[in-house]
Short mmCIF file of C-alpha atoms in Angstrom, two decimals:
data_model
loop_
_atom_site.label_atom_id
_atom_site.label_comp_id
_atom_site.label_asym_id
_atom_site.label_seq_id
_atom_site.Cartn_x
_atom_site.Cartn_y
_atom_site.Cartn_z
CA UNK A 18 -46.49 18.80 1.21
CA UNK A 19 -44.97 17.97 -2.18
CA UNK A 20 -41.45 16.66 -2.82
CA UNK A 21 -39.44 17.20 -6.02
CA UNK A 22 -36.10 15.94 -7.32
CA UNK A 23 -34.12 19.03 -8.38
CA UNK A 24 -30.87 20.38 -9.74
CA UNK A 25 -27.96 18.29 -10.90
CA UNK A 26 -29.74 14.95 -10.60
CA UNK A 27 -32.40 16.05 -13.07
CA UNK A 28 -29.84 17.66 -15.38
CA UNK A 29 -27.54 14.63 -15.52
CA UNK A 30 -30.43 12.21 -15.88
CA UNK A 31 -31.59 14.10 -18.98
CA UNK A 32 -28.01 14.07 -20.30
CA UNK A 33 -27.86 10.31 -19.85
CA UNK A 34 -25.09 10.59 -17.27
CA UNK A 35 -24.70 8.67 -14.03
CA UNK A 36 -26.51 10.39 -11.16
CA UNK A 37 -24.42 10.17 -8.00
CA UNK A 38 -26.15 12.60 -5.64
CA UNK A 39 -29.81 13.45 -5.36
CA UNK A 40 -31.16 16.69 -3.91
CA UNK A 41 -34.82 17.21 -3.08
CA UNK A 42 -37.00 20.27 -2.51
CA UNK A 43 -40.02 20.15 -0.22
CA UNK A 44 -42.87 22.56 -0.96
CA UNK A 45 -45.58 23.41 1.56
CA UNK A 46 -43.85 22.09 4.67
CA UNK A 47 -42.46 23.59 7.86
CA UNK A 48 -39.35 22.74 9.84
CA UNK A 49 -41.49 21.14 12.55
CA UNK A 50 -43.36 19.04 10.01
CA UNK A 51 -40.06 17.68 8.71
CA UNK A 52 -38.82 16.90 12.20
CA UNK A 53 -42.10 15.19 13.04
CA UNK A 54 -41.55 12.85 10.07
CA UNK A 55 -38.11 11.84 11.34
CA UNK A 56 -35.94 14.05 9.13
CA UNK A 57 -32.68 15.26 10.69
CA UNK A 58 -31.99 18.99 10.40
CA UNK A 59 -28.43 19.88 9.33
CA UNK A 60 -28.69 23.30 7.69
CA UNK A 61 -27.56 26.35 9.66
CA UNK A 62 -28.24 29.16 7.17
CA UNK A 63 -31.48 27.67 5.81
CA UNK A 64 -33.59 24.58 6.54
CA UNK A 65 -31.92 21.45 5.13
CA UNK A 66 -32.71 17.96 6.36
CA UNK A 67 -31.37 14.44 5.91
CA UNK A 68 -33.82 11.68 5.07
CA UNK A 69 -33.99 9.29 8.05
CA UNK A 70 -33.17 6.27 5.85
CA UNK A 71 -31.45 7.36 2.61
CA UNK A 72 -29.58 10.33 4.21
CA UNK A 73 -30.22 12.30 1.01
CA UNK A 74 -30.69 16.07 1.40
CA UNK A 75 -34.17 17.58 1.52
CA UNK A 76 -34.43 21.38 1.63
CA UNK A 77 -37.51 23.47 2.20
CA UNK A 78 -38.39 25.57 -0.84
CA UNK A 79 -36.94 29.03 -0.32
CA UNK A 80 -36.23 32.41 -1.82
CA UNK A 81 -33.11 34.51 -1.23
CA UNK A 82 -32.80 38.29 -1.22
CA UNK A 83 -29.45 40.05 -1.36
CA UNK A 84 -28.68 42.29 1.61
CA UNK A 85 -24.88 42.54 1.57
CA UNK A 86 -21.66 41.80 -0.29
CA UNK A 87 -20.19 38.47 -1.29
CA UNK A 88 -22.01 35.15 -1.19
CA UNK A 89 -23.22 35.27 2.44
CA UNK A 90 -25.24 38.48 2.43
CA UNK A 91 -28.72 36.99 1.87
CA UNK A 92 -32.09 37.01 3.59
CA UNK A 93 -33.79 33.61 3.29
CA UNK A 94 -37.53 32.96 3.25
CA UNK A 95 -38.52 29.30 3.57
CA UNK A 96 -42.15 29.73 4.55
CA UNK A 97 -44.90 27.34 3.46
CA UNK A 98 -46.08 29.77 0.78
CA UNK A 99 -42.90 29.53 -1.32
CA UNK A 100 -43.63 27.75 -4.61
CA UNK A 101 -41.44 25.37 -6.55
CA UNK A 102 -41.08 27.94 -9.35
CA UNK A 103 -39.85 30.55 -6.85
CA UNK A 104 -37.30 28.11 -5.47
CA UNK A 105 -36.04 27.20 -8.95
CA UNK A 106 -35.77 30.87 -9.92
CA UNK A 107 -33.11 31.51 -7.27
CA UNK A 108 -30.76 28.96 -8.86
CA UNK A 109 -27.81 29.83 -11.11
CA UNK A 110 -28.31 28.24 -14.55
CA UNK A 111 -31.38 27.18 -16.48
CA UNK A 112 -30.06 23.63 -16.78
CA UNK A 113 -29.88 23.47 -12.97
CA UNK A 114 -33.42 24.81 -12.49
CA UNK A 115 -35.45 21.80 -13.53
CA UNK A 116 -37.40 19.46 -11.26
CA UNK A 117 -39.19 16.13 -11.39
CA UNK A 118 -42.23 15.22 -9.36
CA UNK A 119 -42.84 11.85 -7.76
CA UNK A 120 -44.21 10.50 -11.07
CA UNK A 121 -40.98 11.55 -12.85
CA UNK A 122 -42.78 14.32 -14.75
CA UNK A 123 -40.42 17.13 -15.75
CA UNK A 124 -41.11 20.63 -14.44
CA UNK A 125 -39.13 23.18 -16.45
CA UNK A 126 -40.36 26.77 -16.00
CA UNK A 127 -37.15 28.41 -17.29
CA UNK A 128 -36.43 26.39 -20.45
CA UNK A 129 -33.57 24.39 -19.01
CA UNK A 130 -34.29 21.41 -21.26
CA UNK A 131 -34.00 23.61 -24.35
CA UNK A 132 -30.61 24.95 -23.19
CA UNK A 133 -29.54 21.41 -22.35
CA UNK A 134 -30.37 20.33 -25.89
CA UNK A 135 -28.55 23.35 -27.36
CA UNK A 136 -25.60 22.85 -24.96
CA UNK A 137 -25.86 26.34 -23.46
CA UNK A 138 -24.91 27.43 -19.95
CA UNK A 139 -27.24 30.37 -19.35
CA UNK A 140 -28.12 32.27 -16.18
CA UNK A 141 -31.77 32.33 -15.17
CA UNK A 142 -32.24 35.93 -14.05
CA UNK A 143 -30.34 39.11 -13.12
CA UNK A 144 -30.29 37.74 -9.56
CA UNK A 145 -27.38 35.59 -10.76
CA UNK A 146 -25.14 38.58 -10.07
CA UNK A 147 -26.02 38.55 -6.38
CA UNK A 148 -23.69 35.60 -5.72
CA UNK A 149 -20.09 36.06 -6.99
CA UNK A 150 -19.30 32.40 -6.39
CA UNK A 151 -21.48 31.67 -9.41
CA UNK A 152 -18.76 33.05 -11.69
CA UNK A 153 -16.53 30.18 -10.57
CA UNK A 154 -19.40 27.69 -10.68
CA UNK A 155 -20.25 28.50 -14.29
CA UNK A 156 -16.59 28.11 -15.25
CA UNK A 157 -16.53 24.77 -13.44
CA UNK A 158 -19.63 23.53 -15.25
CA UNK A 159 -18.01 24.60 -18.52
CA UNK A 160 -14.98 22.46 -17.61
CA UNK A 161 -17.23 19.53 -16.71
CA UNK A 162 -19.32 19.53 -19.89
CA UNK A 163 -16.77 20.84 -22.37
CA UNK A 164 -16.40 17.38 -23.91
CA UNK A 165 -20.13 17.43 -24.67
CA UNK A 166 -19.83 20.75 -26.52
CA UNK A 167 -21.32 23.09 -23.92
CA UNK A 168 -20.65 26.84 -24.20
CA UNK A 169 -21.43 29.77 -21.91
CA UNK A 170 -24.15 32.04 -23.27
CA UNK A 171 -22.86 35.42 -24.46
CA UNK A 172 -25.16 37.35 -22.11
CA UNK A 173 -23.98 35.22 -19.18
CA UNK A 174 -20.32 35.96 -19.99
CA UNK A 175 -21.18 39.67 -20.13
CA UNK A 176 -22.84 39.49 -16.73
CA UNK A 177 -19.88 37.61 -15.25
CA UNK A 178 -17.51 40.27 -16.60
CA UNK A 179 -19.67 43.00 -15.09
CA UNK A 180 -19.61 41.26 -11.70
CA UNK A 181 -15.81 41.16 -11.84
CA UNK A 182 -15.61 44.86 -12.77
CA UNK A 183 -17.95 45.72 -9.91
CA UNK A 184 -15.54 44.06 -7.46
CA UNK A 185 -17.97 41.35 -6.34
CA UNK A 186 -15.30 38.63 -6.45
CA UNK A 187 -13.18 40.57 -3.97
CA UNK A 188 -15.65 39.57 -1.27
CA UNK A 189 -15.24 35.82 -1.68
CA UNK A 190 -13.30 33.94 0.96
CA UNK A 191 -10.31 31.77 0.12
CA UNK A 192 -11.84 28.49 1.28
CA UNK A 193 -14.75 28.81 -1.15
CA UNK A 194 -12.49 29.82 -4.02
CA UNK A 195 -10.24 26.82 -3.41
CA UNK A 196 -13.21 24.48 -3.08
CA UNK A 197 -14.48 25.50 -6.52
CA UNK A 198 -10.95 25.50 -7.96
CA UNK A 199 -10.09 22.05 -6.63
CA UNK A 200 -13.35 20.66 -7.98
CA UNK A 201 -12.67 22.32 -11.33
CA UNK A 202 -9.16 20.87 -11.43
CA UNK A 203 -10.70 17.41 -11.20
CA UNK A 204 -13.13 17.97 -14.07
CA UNK A 205 -12.48 16.38 -17.49
CA UNK A 206 -11.28 19.67 -19.04
CA UNK A 207 -9.87 21.75 -16.15
CA UNK A 208 -8.12 24.19 -18.47
CA UNK A 209 -11.52 25.50 -19.58
CA UNK A 210 -12.18 26.73 -16.03
CA UNK A 211 -9.14 29.01 -16.08
CA UNK A 212 -9.62 30.10 -19.69
CA UNK A 213 -13.15 31.27 -18.88
CA UNK A 214 -12.03 33.05 -15.73
CA UNK A 215 -9.43 34.85 -17.80
CA UNK A 216 -12.02 35.78 -20.43
CA UNK A 217 -14.29 37.46 -17.86
CA UNK A 218 -11.41 39.05 -15.93
CA UNK A 219 -11.72 36.92 -12.82
CA UNK A 220 -8.31 35.28 -13.19
CA UNK A 221 -6.43 38.46 -12.29
CA UNK A 222 -8.46 38.79 -9.07
CA UNK A 223 -7.59 35.45 -7.45
CA UNK A 224 -4.88 34.03 -9.74
CA UNK A 225 -2.65 36.99 -10.72
CA UNK A 226 0.46 34.79 -10.91
CA UNK A 227 -1.25 32.66 -13.53
CA UNK A 228 -2.92 35.54 -15.34
CA UNK A 229 0.39 37.27 -16.10
CA UNK A 230 1.73 34.27 -18.07
CA UNK A 231 -0.26 35.11 -21.19
CA UNK A 232 1.85 37.13 -23.60
CA UNK A 233 5.18 35.81 -22.27
CA UNK A 234 7.02 34.06 -25.15
CA UNK A 235 8.90 30.77 -25.15
CA UNK A 236 11.52 29.62 -27.71
CA UNK A 237 9.63 28.56 -30.84
CA UNK A 238 11.90 25.54 -31.38
CA UNK A 239 10.70 23.85 -28.21
CA UNK A 240 7.37 25.65 -27.87
CA UNK A 241 5.62 26.09 -31.22
CA UNK A 242 2.62 27.47 -29.29
CA UNK A 243 4.98 30.27 -28.10
CA UNK A 244 2.75 31.79 -25.40
CA UNK A 245 3.42 30.63 -21.81
CA UNK A 246 -0.23 30.97 -20.80
CA UNK A 247 -1.32 28.82 -23.72
CA UNK A 248 1.40 26.30 -22.87
CA UNK A 249 0.23 26.15 -19.26
CA UNK A 250 -3.32 25.33 -20.32
CA UNK A 251 -2.00 22.62 -22.64
CA UNK A 252 0.04 21.13 -19.79
CA UNK A 253 -3.00 21.10 -17.52
CA UNK A 254 -4.99 19.38 -20.25
CA UNK A 255 -2.28 16.73 -20.60
CA UNK A 256 -2.11 16.27 -16.82
CA UNK A 257 -5.86 15.62 -16.79
CA UNK A 258 -5.34 12.92 -19.41
CA UNK A 259 -2.55 11.29 -17.39
CA UNK A 260 -3.91 11.42 -13.85
CA UNK A 261 -6.93 12.07 -11.65
CA UNK A 262 -4.68 13.24 -8.82
CA UNK A 263 -5.40 16.77 -7.58
CA UNK A 264 -1.79 17.51 -6.62
CA UNK A 265 -0.52 16.56 -10.10
CA UNK A 266 -3.06 18.81 -11.78
CA UNK A 267 -2.28 21.69 -9.43
CA UNK A 268 1.47 21.29 -10.03
CA UNK A 269 0.84 21.33 -13.78
CA UNK A 270 -1.11 24.57 -13.41
CA UNK A 271 1.60 26.47 -11.53
CA UNK A 272 4.83 24.89 -12.78
CA UNK A 273 5.91 27.85 -14.94
CA UNK A 274 5.07 30.72 -12.60
CA UNK A 275 8.76 31.63 -12.59
CA UNK A 276 8.53 32.74 -16.23
CA UNK A 277 6.43 35.63 -15.03
CA UNK A 278 9.47 36.91 -13.11
CA UNK A 279 12.29 36.50 -15.64
CA UNK A 280 13.92 39.50 -17.31
CA UNK A 281 11.86 40.55 -20.38
CA UNK A 282 15.07 41.75 -22.05
CA UNK A 283 16.23 38.12 -22.20
CA UNK A 284 12.98 36.60 -23.51
CA UNK A 285 12.25 34.06 -24.90
CA UNK A 286 14.98 32.66 -22.63
CA UNK A 287 13.88 32.04 -19.05
CA UNK A 288 17.08 31.06 -17.30
CA UNK A 289 16.49 30.47 -13.61
CA UNK A 290 12.72 30.42 -13.85
CA UNK A 291 12.61 27.12 -11.99
CA UNK A 292 13.60 28.56 -8.59
CA UNK A 293 11.98 31.91 -9.34
CA UNK A 294 8.67 30.09 -9.49
CA UNK A 295 8.78 28.89 -5.89
CA UNK A 296 7.82 32.22 -4.28
CA UNK A 297 4.72 32.90 -6.44
CA UNK A 298 3.58 29.28 -6.04
CA UNK A 299 3.80 29.64 -2.27
CA UNK A 300 1.96 32.97 -2.50
CA UNK A 301 -0.94 31.49 -4.47
CA UNK A 302 -1.11 28.45 -2.21
CA UNK A 303 -1.19 30.64 0.89
CA UNK A 304 -3.87 32.91 -0.59
CA UNK A 305 -6.16 30.00 -1.47
CA UNK A 306 -5.22 27.86 1.54
CA UNK A 307 -4.13 25.04 -0.78
CA UNK A 308 -3.41 21.73 1.01
CA UNK A 309 0.25 21.13 1.83
CA UNK A 310 0.53 18.00 -0.31
CA UNK A 311 -0.50 19.99 -3.39
CA UNK A 312 1.87 22.85 -2.68
CA UNK A 313 4.78 20.54 -1.85
CA UNK A 314 4.55 18.75 -5.19
CA UNK A 315 4.10 22.06 -7.02
CA UNK A 316 7.27 23.50 -5.50
CA UNK A 317 9.30 20.40 -6.39
CA UNK A 318 7.89 20.49 -9.91
CA UNK A 319 8.89 24.11 -10.35
CA UNK A 320 12.42 23.58 -9.07
CA UNK A 321 13.24 20.32 -10.85
CA UNK A 322 11.18 20.05 -14.04
CA UNK A 323 14.07 21.28 -16.21
CA UNK A 324 16.35 18.74 -14.55
CA UNK A 325 13.89 15.97 -15.38
CA UNK A 326 13.59 17.08 -19.00
CA UNK A 327 17.42 16.89 -19.28
CA UNK A 328 17.64 13.61 -17.36
CA UNK A 329 19.97 11.87 -19.83
CA UNK A 330 22.41 14.78 -19.69
CA UNK A 331 22.63 14.94 -15.90
CA UNK A 332 25.65 13.72 -13.97
CA UNK A 333 24.93 10.85 -11.55
CA UNK A 334 25.75 13.14 -8.64
CA UNK A 335 23.18 15.67 -9.86
CA UNK A 336 20.53 12.97 -10.09
CA UNK A 337 21.36 11.80 -6.58
CA UNK A 338 21.09 15.38 -5.31
CA UNK A 339 17.64 15.64 -6.88
CA UNK A 340 16.57 12.35 -5.29
CA UNK A 341 17.77 13.63 -1.92
CA UNK A 342 16.11 17.03 -2.31
CA UNK A 343 12.83 15.38 -3.32
CA UNK A 344 13.09 12.94 -0.38
CA UNK A 345 12.38 10.20 -2.90
CA UNK A 346 13.51 7.55 -0.39
CA UNK A 347 10.64 8.21 2.01
CA UNK A 348 8.15 9.65 -0.50
CA UNK A 349 8.62 7.68 -3.71
CA UNK A 350 5.00 8.25 -4.81
CA UNK A 351 5.45 12.02 -4.67
CA UNK A 352 8.61 11.68 -6.74
CA UNK A 353 6.74 9.58 -9.29
CA UNK A 354 3.95 12.18 -9.31
CA UNK A 355 6.53 14.84 -10.16
CA UNK A 356 7.72 12.73 -13.10
CA UNK A 357 4.13 12.32 -14.28
CA UNK A 358 3.68 16.08 -14.14
CA UNK A 359 6.90 16.52 -16.10
CA UNK A 360 5.52 14.20 -18.76
CA UNK A 361 2.45 16.45 -18.96
CA UNK A 362 4.76 19.46 -19.30
CA UNK A 363 6.69 17.84 -22.13
CA UNK A 364 3.51 16.86 -23.96
CA UNK A 365 1.79 20.19 -23.39
CA UNK A 366 3.32 21.70 -26.53
CA UNK A 367 2.03 21.94 -30.06
CA UNK A 368 3.22 18.89 -31.98
CA UNK A 369 4.62 17.11 -28.90
CA UNK A 370 1.34 15.75 -27.54
CA UNK A 371 2.22 12.08 -28.06
CA UNK A 372 5.95 11.86 -27.29
CA UNK A 373 7.11 8.82 -25.31
CA UNK A 374 9.03 10.78 -22.65
CA UNK A 375 11.65 8.20 -21.69
CA UNK A 376 13.04 10.55 -19.03
CA UNK A 377 10.39 9.45 -16.53
CA UNK A 378 11.19 5.75 -16.89
CA UNK A 379 14.92 6.41 -16.70
CA UNK A 380 14.66 8.46 -13.51
CA UNK A 381 12.46 5.83 -11.89
CA UNK A 382 15.20 3.31 -12.69
CA UNK A 383 17.81 5.57 -11.07
CA UNK A 384 15.74 5.61 -7.90
CA UNK A 385 15.39 1.85 -8.02
CA UNK A 386 19.10 1.11 -8.40
CA UNK A 387 20.02 3.68 -5.75
CA UNK A 388 17.56 2.14 -3.29
CA UNK A 389 19.18 -1.26 -3.75
CA UNK A 390 22.38 -0.05 -2.07
CA UNK A 391 22.47 -1.85 1.29
CA UNK A 392 23.15 0.60 4.13
CA UNK A 393 23.60 -2.30 6.57
CA UNK A 394 26.53 -3.51 4.52
CA UNK A 395 28.11 -0.06 4.92
CA UNK A 396 27.62 -0.23 8.68
CA UNK A 397 29.09 -3.74 8.74
CA UNK A 398 32.18 -2.38 6.97
CA UNK A 399 32.81 -0.19 10.02
CA UNK A 400 31.51 3.19 8.90
CA UNK A 401 29.94 5.32 11.62
CA UNK A 402 28.07 8.61 12.04
CA UNK A 403 28.30 11.04 9.13
CA UNK A 404 30.62 8.69 7.27
CA UNK A 405 27.68 6.31 6.73
CA UNK A 406 25.80 8.97 4.75
CA UNK A 407 28.93 9.92 2.79
CA UNK A 408 29.58 6.30 1.83
CA UNK A 409 25.90 5.70 1.07
CA UNK A 410 25.84 8.66 -1.34
CA UNK A 411 29.06 7.44 -2.93
CA UNK A 412 27.67 3.96 -3.57
CA UNK A 413 24.35 5.32 -4.82
CA UNK A 414 26.19 7.62 -7.21
CA UNK A 415 28.18 4.65 -8.50
CA UNK A 416 24.97 2.64 -9.02
CA UNK A 417 23.40 5.50 -10.98
CA UNK A 418 26.60 5.90 -13.02
CA UNK A 419 26.51 2.22 -13.94
CA UNK A 420 22.90 2.54 -15.06
CA UNK A 421 23.76 5.63 -17.09
CA UNK A 422 26.57 3.79 -18.90
CA UNK A 423 24.18 1.03 -19.90
CA UNK A 424 21.26 3.23 -20.94
CA UNK A 425 21.03 4.41 -24.55
CA UNK A 426 20.26 8.09 -24.90
CA UNK A 427 17.08 8.72 -26.95
CA UNK A 428 16.74 11.55 -29.41
CA UNK A 429 16.05 14.93 -27.83
CA UNK A 430 12.41 15.94 -27.60
#
């Protein structure tokens, strides 16, 4: 049997990037032959094995033939007669269909190296359309390699659009969509993922709440980019620059969903969009089965981001109410994550990309001074039951008020 390094490890090695995971294809072997050599079988749908020492994945060369809808309707042939070229042909993009033999000689039957050099993401064959998950995968690769100048080939975009029109994406399951989405959110340019999905029509299938934001105007004074969809992509880009945290990036993505529900007759004003956004955020999170920690931060971001932007105008009692509602006492990191997301929101506007955003520092100080209030001292003074909480809020409000008096108000931005 012959063993070849394949896929992403070959691609990233040729790009000069760090190779983290290695996948191998075995040609001319059987399942029993692999087991006899000590490999551990882990694949259910097709033969995949773990190396007995390195634990890297080794898969028997295989072909796949479509026999149903979605990404699961395939017949797999992993017999000994399957060649390396046949195995590579079933893959999605030319740049992912290269292999190296044990002497590190490149095997490139579908011109992946040429597309790598020209920075093109191109599908290998019409069989690409048999797996709708590949629409999301291509968009994710575009987000990963955007900083290197990669673009999706025109014919691949046309095929992706056709797959959407044919309803193929309707057959995906939520867990797979979220897995691709969460990975895309953590790429260097996550906004590219959603922009490409919008371009091929896929955004309206799984992300209708996001898709409807394009074309909704904002006040030009505060949003020179005007369009809410454009603004959202700019915020996500800023969030990616500020943090690697998935929940922050997700909150940035969905923070303005409420603007899709405001009265068009009142545009570009969006009064009340903060609380209006909670229902569509919950709807998207439920549809994709988004983890609770991501949804929780997203909901808080929607409800309070305007408060944070106006931090220096807020009354001490309003700030305390926000701290209570955010449960900042027990979850200070989540509160800080909300402030980070607000900074991304403030910077995600044309001409505002480098503002200092003093609001975040100020509101962290309000939490700090409020936390210094000693509840044991209140108990020692004889307060009991509900009166302890009333007195605690009173003292915390006073501490915030003192900080406010001693804090200079920066120019509005």
